[in-house]
Short mmCIF file of C-alpha atoms in Angstrom, two decimals:
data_model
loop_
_atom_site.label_atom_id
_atom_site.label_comp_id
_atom_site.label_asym_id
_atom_site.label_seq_id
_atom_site.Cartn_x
_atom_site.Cartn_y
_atom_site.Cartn_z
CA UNK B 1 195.99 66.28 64.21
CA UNK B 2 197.93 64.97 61.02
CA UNK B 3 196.59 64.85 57.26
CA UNK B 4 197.71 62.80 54.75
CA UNK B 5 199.62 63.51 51.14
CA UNK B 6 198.58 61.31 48.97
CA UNK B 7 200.86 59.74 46.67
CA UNK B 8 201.69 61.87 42.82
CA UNK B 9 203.98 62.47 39.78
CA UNK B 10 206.29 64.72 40.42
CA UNK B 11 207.06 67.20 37.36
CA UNK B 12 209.64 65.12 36.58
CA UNK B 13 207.30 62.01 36.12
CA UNK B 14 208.88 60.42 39.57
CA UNK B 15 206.13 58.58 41.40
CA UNK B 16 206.40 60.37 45.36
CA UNK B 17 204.67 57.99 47.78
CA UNK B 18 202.11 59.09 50.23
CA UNK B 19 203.28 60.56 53.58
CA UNK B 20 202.02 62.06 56.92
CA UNK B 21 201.94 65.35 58.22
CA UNK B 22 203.69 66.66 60.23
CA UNK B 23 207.47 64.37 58.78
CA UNK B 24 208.91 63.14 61.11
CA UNK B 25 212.00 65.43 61.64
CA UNK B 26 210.08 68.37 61.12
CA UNK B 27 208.48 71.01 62.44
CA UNK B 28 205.07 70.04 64.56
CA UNK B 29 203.42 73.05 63.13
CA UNK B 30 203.25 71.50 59.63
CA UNK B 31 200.38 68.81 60.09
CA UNK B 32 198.36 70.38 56.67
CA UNK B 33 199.35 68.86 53.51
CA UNK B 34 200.01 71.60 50.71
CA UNK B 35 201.22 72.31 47.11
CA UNK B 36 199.91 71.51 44.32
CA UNK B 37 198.85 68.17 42.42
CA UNK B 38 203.01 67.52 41.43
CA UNK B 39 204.39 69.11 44.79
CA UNK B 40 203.17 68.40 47.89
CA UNK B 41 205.04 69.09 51.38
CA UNK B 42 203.54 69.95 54.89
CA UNK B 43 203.12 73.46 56.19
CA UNK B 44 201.00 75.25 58.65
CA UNK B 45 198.34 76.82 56.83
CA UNK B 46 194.88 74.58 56.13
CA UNK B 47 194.01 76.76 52.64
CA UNK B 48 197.63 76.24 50.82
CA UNK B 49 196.82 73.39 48.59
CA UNK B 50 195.71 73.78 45.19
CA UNK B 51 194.71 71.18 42.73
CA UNK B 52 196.51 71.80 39.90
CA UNK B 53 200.14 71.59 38.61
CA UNK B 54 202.77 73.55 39.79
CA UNK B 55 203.37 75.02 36.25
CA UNK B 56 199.90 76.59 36.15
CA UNK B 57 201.21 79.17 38.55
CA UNK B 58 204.30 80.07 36.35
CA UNK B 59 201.51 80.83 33.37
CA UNK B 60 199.90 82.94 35.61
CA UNK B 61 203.24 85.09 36.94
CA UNK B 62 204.01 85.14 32.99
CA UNK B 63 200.59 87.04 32.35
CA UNK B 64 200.86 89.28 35.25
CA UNK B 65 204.07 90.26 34.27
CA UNK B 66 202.79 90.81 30.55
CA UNK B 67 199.79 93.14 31.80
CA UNK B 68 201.94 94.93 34.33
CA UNK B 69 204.79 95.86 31.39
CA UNK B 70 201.91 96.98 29.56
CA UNK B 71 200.79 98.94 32.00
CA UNK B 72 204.15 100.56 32.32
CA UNK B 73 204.38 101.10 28.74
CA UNK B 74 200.86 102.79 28.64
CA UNK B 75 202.27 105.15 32.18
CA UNK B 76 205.38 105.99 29.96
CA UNK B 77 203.58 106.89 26.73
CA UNK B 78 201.33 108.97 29.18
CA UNK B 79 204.24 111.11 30.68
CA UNK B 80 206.03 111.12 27.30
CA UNK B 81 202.72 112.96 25.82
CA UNK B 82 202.13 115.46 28.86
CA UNK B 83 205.83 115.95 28.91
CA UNK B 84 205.67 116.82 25.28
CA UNK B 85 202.58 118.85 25.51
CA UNK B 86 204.08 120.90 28.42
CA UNK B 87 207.26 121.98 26.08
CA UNK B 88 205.02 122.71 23.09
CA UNK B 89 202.53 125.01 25.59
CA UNK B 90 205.73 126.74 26.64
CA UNK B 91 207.80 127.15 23.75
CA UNK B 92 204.94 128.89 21.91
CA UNK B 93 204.15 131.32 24.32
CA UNK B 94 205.18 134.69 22.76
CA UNK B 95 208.24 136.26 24.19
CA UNK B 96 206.88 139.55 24.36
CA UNK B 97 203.62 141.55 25.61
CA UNK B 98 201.48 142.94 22.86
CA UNK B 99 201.95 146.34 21.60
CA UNK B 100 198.60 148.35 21.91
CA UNK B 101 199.96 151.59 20.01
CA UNK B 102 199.90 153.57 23.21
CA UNK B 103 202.82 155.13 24.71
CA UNK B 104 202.95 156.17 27.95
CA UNK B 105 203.91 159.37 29.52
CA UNK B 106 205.14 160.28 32.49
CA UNK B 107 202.63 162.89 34.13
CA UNK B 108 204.84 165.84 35.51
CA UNK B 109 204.68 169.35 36.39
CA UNK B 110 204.28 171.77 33.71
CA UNK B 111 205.96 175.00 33.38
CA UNK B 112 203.63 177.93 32.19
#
């Protein structure tokens, strides 16, 4: 079994020719053609080709990595606030217990 890479500009604008999987040289394993529409190579998995340049992948790591810092923003601000609200629900606890105007005696024998 062997596929065929068809021939594409590279990112660089280089014209690559067509080839054969597996190369020769290579591994035997490799006999799918992958990458994208400006990289192609051979590799062992029939699903690993995608047809689209290889820079539409960087876009997409750039906006995961934009939703995930928000994300860790929003998880900050979060602990910040209960952090804060923690303190506050301490701090203004009063010291002491109330004083009811009773006082308490000790019960003890009496003398008559």
């Amino acid at each position: 079994m062997s596929a065929e890479c068809s021939s594409y500009l590279s990112a660089e604008k280089v014209l690559v020719s067509a080839f054969s999987c597996p190369r020769a040289g290579g591994d035997a394993r490799n006999v799918y053609c992958c990458g994208f529409q400006d990289v192609k190579y051979c590799c062992d998995d029939p699903h690993s080709f995608f047809p689209y340049e290889h820079s539409y992948m960087w876009w997409l790591s750039v906006g995961a990595l934009v939703g995930l810092s928000i994300a860790a923003v929003v998880l900050f601000a979060f602990i910040i606030t209960v952090c804060v609200l923690c303190y506050l629900f301490i701090s203004t606890k009063p010291r002491s217990k109330l004083d009811t105007g009773l006082s308490l005696q000790m019960a003890g024998k009496t003398r008559c």
